[in-house]
mmCIF file of C-alpha atoms and ligand atoms in Angstrom:
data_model
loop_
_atom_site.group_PDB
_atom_site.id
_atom_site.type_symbol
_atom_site.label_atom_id
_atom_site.label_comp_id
_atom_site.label_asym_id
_atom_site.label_seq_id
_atom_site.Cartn_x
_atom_site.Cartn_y
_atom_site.Cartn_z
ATOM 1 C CA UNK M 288 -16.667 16.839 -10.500
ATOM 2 C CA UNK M 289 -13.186 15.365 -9.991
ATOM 3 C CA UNK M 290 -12.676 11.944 -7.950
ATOM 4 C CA UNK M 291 -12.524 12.030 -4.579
ATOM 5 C CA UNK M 292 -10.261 9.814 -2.250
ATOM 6 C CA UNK M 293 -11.084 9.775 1.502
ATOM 7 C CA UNK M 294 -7.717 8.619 2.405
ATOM 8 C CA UNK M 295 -5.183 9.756 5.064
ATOM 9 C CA UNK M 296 -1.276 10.567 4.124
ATOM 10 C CA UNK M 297 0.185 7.980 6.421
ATOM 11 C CA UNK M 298 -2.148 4.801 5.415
ATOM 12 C CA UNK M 299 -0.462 2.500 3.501
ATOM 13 C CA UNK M 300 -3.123 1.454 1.756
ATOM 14 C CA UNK M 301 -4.389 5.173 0.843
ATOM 15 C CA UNK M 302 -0.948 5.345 -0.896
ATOM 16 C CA UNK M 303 -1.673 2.198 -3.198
ATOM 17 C CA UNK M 304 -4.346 4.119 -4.701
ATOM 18 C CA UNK M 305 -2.605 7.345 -4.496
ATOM 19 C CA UNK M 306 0.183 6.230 -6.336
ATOM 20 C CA UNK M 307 -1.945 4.590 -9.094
ATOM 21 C CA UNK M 308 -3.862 7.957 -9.161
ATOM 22 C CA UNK M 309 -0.514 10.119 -9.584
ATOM 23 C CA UNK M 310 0.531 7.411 -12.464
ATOM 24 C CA UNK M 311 -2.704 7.792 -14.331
ATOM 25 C CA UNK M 312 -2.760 11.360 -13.901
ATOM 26 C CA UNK M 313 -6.572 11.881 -13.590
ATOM 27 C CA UNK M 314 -7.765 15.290 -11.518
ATOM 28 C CA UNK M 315 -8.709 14.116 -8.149
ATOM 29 C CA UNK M 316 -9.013 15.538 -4.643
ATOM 30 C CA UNK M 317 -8.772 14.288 -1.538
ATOM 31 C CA UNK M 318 -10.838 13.865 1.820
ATOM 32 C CA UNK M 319 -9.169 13.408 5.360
ATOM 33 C CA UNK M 320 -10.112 10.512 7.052
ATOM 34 C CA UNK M 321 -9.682 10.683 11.016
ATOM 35 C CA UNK M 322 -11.097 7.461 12.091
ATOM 36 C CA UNK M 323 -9.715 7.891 15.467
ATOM 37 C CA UNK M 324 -12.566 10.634 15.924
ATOM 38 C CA UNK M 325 -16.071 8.925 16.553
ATOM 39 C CA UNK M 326 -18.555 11.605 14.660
ATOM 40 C CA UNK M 327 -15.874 11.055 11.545
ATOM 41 C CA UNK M 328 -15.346 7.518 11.656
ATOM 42 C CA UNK M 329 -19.777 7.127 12.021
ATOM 43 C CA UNK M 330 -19.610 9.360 9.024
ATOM 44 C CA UNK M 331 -16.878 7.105 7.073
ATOM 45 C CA UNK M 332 -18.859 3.892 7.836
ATOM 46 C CA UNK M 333 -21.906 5.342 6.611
ATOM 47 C CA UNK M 334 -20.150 5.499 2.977
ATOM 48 C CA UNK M 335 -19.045 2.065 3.195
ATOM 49 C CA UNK M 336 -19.688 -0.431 6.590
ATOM 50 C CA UNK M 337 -16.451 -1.756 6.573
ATOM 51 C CA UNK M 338 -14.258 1.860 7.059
ATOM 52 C CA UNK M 339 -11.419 0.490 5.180
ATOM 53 C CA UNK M 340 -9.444 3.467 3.808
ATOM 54 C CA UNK M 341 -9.476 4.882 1.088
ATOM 55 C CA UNK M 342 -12.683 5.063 -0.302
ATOM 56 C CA UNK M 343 -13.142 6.510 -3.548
ATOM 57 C CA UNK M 344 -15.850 8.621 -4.638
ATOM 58 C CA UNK M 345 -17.088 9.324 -8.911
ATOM 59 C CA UNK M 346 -19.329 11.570 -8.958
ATOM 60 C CA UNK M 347 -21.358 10.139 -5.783
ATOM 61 C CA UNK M 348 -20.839 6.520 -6.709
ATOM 62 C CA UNK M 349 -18.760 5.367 -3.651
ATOM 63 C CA UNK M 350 -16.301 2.269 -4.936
ATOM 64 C CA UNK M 351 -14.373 0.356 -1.889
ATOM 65 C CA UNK M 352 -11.516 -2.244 -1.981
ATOM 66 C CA UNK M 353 -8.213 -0.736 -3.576
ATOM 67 C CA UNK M 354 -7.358 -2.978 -6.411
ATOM 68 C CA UNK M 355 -11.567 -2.107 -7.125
ATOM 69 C CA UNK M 356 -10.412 1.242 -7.414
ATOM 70 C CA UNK M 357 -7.470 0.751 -9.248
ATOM 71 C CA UNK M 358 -9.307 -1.032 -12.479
ATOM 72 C CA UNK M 359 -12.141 1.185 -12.011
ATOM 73 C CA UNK M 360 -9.453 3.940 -12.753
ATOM 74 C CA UNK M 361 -7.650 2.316 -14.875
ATOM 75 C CA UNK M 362 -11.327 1.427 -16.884
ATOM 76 C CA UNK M 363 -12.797 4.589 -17.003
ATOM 77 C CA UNK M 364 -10.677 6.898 -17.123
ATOM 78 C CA UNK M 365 -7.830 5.723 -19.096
ATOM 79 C CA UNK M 366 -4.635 8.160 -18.163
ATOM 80 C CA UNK M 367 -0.803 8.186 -18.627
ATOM 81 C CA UNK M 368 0.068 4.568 -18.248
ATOM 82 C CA UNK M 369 -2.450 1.428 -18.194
ATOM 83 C CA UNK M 370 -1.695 -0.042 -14.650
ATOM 84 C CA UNK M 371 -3.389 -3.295 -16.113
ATOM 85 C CA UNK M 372 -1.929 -4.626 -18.744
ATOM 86 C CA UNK M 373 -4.476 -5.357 -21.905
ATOM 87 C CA UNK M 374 -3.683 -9.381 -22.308
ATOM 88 C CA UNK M 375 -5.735 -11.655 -20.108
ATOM 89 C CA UNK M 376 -2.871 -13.976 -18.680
ATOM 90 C CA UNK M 377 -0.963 -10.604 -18.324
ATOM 91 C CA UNK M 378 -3.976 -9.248 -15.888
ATOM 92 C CA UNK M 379 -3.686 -12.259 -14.158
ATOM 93 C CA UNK M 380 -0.060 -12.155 -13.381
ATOM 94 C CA UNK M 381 -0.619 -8.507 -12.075
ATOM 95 C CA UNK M 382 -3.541 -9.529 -10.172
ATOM 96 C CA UNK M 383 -1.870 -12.555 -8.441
ATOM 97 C CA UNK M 384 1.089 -10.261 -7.599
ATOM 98 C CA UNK M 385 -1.465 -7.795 -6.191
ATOM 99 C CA UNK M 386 -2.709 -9.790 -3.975
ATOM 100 C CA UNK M 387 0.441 -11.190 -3.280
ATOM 101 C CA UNK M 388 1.531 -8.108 -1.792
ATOM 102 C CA UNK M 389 -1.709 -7.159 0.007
ATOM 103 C CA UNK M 390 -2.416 -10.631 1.638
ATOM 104 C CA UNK M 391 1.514 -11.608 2.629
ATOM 105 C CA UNK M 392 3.336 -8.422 2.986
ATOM 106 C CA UNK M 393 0.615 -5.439 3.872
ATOM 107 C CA UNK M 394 -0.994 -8.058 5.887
ATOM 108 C CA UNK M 395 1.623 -9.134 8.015
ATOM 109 C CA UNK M 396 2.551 -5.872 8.421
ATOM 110 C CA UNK M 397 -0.380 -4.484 9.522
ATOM 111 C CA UNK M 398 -0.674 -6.875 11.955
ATOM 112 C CA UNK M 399 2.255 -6.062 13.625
ATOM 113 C CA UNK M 400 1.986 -2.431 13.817
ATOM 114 C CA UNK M 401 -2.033 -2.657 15.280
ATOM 115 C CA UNK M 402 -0.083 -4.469 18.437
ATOM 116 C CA UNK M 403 1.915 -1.512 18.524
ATOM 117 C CA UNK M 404 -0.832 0.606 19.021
ATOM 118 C CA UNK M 405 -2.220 -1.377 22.210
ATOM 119 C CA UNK M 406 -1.064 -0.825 25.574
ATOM 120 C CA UNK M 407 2.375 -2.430 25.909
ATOM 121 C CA UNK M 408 0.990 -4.904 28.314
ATOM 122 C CA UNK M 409 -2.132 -5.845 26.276
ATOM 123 C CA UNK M 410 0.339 -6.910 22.936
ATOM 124 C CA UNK M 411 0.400 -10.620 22.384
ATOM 125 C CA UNK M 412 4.155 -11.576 21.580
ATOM 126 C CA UNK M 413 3.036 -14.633 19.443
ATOM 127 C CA UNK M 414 1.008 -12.201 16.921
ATOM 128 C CA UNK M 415 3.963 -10.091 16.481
ATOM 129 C CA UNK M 416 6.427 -12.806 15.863
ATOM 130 C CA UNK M 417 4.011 -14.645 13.704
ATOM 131 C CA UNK M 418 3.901 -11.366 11.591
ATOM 132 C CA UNK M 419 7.527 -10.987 11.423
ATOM 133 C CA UNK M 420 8.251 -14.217 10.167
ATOM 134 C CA UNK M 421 5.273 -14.422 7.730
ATOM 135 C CA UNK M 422 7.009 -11.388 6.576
ATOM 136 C CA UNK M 423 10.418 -13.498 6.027
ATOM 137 C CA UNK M 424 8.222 -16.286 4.235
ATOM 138 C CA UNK M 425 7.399 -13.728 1.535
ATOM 139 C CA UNK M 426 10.735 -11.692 1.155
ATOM 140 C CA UNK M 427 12.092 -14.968 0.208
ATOM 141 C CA UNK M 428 9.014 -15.888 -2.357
ATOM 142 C CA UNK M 429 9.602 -12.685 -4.117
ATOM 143 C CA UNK M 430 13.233 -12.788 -4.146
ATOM 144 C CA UNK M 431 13.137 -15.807 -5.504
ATOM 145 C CA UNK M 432 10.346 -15.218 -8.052
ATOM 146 C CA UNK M 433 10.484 -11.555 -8.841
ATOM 147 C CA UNK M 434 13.889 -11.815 -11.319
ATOM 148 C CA UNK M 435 15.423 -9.129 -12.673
ATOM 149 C CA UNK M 436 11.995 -7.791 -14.005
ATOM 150 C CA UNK M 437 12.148 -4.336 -13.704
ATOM 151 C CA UNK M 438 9.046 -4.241 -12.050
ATOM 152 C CA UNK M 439 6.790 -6.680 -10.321
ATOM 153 C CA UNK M 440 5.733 -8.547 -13.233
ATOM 154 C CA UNK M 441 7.985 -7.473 -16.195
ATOM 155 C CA UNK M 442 8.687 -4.546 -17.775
ATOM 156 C CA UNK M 443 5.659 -2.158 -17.173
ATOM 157 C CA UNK M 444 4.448 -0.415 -14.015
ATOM 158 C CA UNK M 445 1.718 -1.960 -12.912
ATOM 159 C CA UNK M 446 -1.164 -2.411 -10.137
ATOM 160 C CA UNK M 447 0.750 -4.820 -8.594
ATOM 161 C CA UNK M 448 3.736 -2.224 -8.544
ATOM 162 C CA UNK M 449 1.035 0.082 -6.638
ATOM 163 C CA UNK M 450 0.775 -2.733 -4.070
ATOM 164 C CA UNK M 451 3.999 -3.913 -3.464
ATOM 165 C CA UNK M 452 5.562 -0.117 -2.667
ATOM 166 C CA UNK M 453 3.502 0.639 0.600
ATOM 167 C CA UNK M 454 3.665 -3.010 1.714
ATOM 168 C CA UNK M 455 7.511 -2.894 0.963
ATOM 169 C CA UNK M 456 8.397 0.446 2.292
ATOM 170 C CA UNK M 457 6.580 0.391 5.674
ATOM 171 C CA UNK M 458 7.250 -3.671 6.387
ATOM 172 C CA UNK M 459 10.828 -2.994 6.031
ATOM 173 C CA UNK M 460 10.685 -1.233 9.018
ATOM 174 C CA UNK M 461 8.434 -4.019 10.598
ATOM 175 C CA UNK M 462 10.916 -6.301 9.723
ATOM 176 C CA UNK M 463 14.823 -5.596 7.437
ATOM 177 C CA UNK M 464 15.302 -7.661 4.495
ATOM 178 C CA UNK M 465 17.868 -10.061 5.511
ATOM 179 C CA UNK M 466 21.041 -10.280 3.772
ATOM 180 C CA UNK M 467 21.157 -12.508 0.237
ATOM 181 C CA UNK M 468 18.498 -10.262 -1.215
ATOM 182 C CA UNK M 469 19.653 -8.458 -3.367
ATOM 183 C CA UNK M 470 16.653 -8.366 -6.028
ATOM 184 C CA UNK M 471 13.610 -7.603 -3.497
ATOM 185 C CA UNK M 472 16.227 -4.880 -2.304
ATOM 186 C CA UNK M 473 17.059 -3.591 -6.180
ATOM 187 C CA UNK M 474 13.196 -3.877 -6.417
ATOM 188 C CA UNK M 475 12.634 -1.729 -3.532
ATOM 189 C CA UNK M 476 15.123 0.730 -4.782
ATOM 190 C CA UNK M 477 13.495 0.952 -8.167
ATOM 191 C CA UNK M 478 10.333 1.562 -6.341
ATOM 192 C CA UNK M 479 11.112 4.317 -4.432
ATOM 193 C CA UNK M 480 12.724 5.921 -7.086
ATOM 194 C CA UNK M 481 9.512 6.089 -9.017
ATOM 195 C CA UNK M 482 7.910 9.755 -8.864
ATOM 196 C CA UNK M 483 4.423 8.667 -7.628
ATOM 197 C CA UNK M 484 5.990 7.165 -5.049
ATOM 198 C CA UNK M 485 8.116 9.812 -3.938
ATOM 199 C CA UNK M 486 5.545 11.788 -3.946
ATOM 200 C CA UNK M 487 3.604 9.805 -1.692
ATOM 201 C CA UNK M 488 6.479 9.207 0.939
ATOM 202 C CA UNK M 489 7.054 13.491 0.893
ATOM 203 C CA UNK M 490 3.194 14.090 1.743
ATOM 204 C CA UNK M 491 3.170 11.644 4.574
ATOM 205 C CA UNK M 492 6.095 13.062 6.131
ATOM 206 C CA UNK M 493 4.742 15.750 8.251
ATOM 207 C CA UNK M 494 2.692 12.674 9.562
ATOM 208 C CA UNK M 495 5.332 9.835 10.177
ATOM 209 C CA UNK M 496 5.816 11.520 13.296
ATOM 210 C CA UNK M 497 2.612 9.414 14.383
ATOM 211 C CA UNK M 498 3.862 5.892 12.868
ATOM 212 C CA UNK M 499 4.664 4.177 16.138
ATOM 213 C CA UNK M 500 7.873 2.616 15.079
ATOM 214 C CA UNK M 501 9.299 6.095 13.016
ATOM 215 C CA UNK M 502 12.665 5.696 15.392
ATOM 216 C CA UNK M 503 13.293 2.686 13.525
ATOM 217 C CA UNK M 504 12.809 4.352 9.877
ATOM 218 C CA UNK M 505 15.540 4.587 7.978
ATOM 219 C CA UNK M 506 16.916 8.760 8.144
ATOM 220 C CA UNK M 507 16.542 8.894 4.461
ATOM 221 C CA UNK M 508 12.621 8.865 4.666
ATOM 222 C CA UNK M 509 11.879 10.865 7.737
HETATM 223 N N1 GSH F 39 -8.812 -4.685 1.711
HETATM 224 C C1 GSH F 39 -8.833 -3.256 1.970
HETATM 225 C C2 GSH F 39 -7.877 -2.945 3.127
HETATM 226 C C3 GSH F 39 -7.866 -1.470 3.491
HETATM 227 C C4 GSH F 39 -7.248 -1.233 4.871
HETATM 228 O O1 GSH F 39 -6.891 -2.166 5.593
HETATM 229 N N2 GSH F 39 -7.120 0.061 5.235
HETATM 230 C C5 GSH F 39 -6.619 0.412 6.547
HETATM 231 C C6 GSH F 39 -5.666 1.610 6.427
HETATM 232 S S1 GSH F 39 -4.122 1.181 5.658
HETATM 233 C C7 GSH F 39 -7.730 0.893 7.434
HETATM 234 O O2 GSH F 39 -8.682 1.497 6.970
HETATM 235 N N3 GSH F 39 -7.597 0.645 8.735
HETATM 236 C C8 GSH F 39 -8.500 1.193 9.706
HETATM 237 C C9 GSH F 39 -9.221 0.182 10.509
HETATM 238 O O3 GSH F 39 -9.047 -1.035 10.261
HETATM 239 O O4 GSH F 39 -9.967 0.608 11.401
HETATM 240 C C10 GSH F 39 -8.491 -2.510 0.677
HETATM 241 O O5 GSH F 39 -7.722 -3.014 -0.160
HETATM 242 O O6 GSH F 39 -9.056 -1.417 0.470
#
């Protein structure tokens, strides 16, 4: 039976796994989630109480959390690239920048966008500046730190590469890079360039016509 991901084309955390699952190159299928339907999101939370997309599924053995997911691929069924690196410092460096990405950039980001999705009177201005400038906080940190790597922590795709794409790509449009950055934007560049990630970006375009802020994407994804 091939893994399953309940994921949905637009979340940007169902592309972090996506994009891992593409690198490694392990059969898998997918399962829509619509969580904005009661009966499916009752039947979502039954797999795992939290309903946190994507969920992924081996074989009835339901594993949550997407950097779980990631080393759960990446342990058991070993594909085209390793997305953790073998060395234990090495892990750590990937898992730091993992959750440097998820906790400061998809974060933030998220944050913004759920305001979006309330009424326009119900949105609370100090959330959504907070966000943006939380955002600004860690452009700078991974300017400054990222170097001229290649990828997020040196010269192999990685987990943390996984993270950083769908954080990058959709809190760009949250908030620009400013000027003077010219390695997170080389960085992003490289990313998108990457074939899993393409790949992502085409199958959630017949969907980006539900992102609330897709007049502000750039007319090179759309
Ligand atoms: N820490 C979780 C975060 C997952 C997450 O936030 N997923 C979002 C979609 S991008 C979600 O399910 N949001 C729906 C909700 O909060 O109701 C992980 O890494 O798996």
């Amino acid at each position: 039976m091939p893994l399953k991901l309940h994921s949905h084309p637009l979340s940007s955390y169902c592309w972090k796994v996506l994009i891992a699952l593409h690198e490694n190159g392990a059969p898998f299928e997918t399962s829509m989630v619509n969580l904005g339907d009661p009966v499916a999101r009752a039947a979502f939370a039954a797999l795992w109480p939290t309903a946190k997309m994507p969920l992924l599924e081996d074989d009835g053995r339901i594993i949550p959390e997407t950097s779980i997911q990631i080393e759960y691929l990446d342990r058991h069924y070993p594909g085209g690239i390793a997305l953790l690196p073998a060395q234990a410092d090495a892990q750590l460096d990937v898992r730091l920048w993992d959750r440097l990405f998820d906790l400061y950039v998809m974060s933030p980001m998220q944050a913004f966008v759920a305001q979006l999705l309330r009424p326009e009177a119900e949105r609370d201005a100090l959330t959504m500046n907070k966000a943006r400038s939380d955002l600004l906080v860690a452009y700078r940190m991974i300017e400054d730190r990222i170097g001229d790597r290649g990828w997020a922590t040196g010269a192999d795709f990685s987990m943390a590469d996984c993270a950083a794409a769908p954080a990058l790509f959709y809190a760009a449009i949250v908030q620009p890079f400013p000027e003077g950055s010219p390695r997170l934007s080389a960085y992003f560049e490289r990313l998108i360039a990457r074939p899993s990630v393409e790949r992502v970006i085409a199958d959630a375009r017949p969907f980006f016509q539900y992102f609330p802020l897709r007049d502000a994407m750039p007319a090179r994804f759309r």
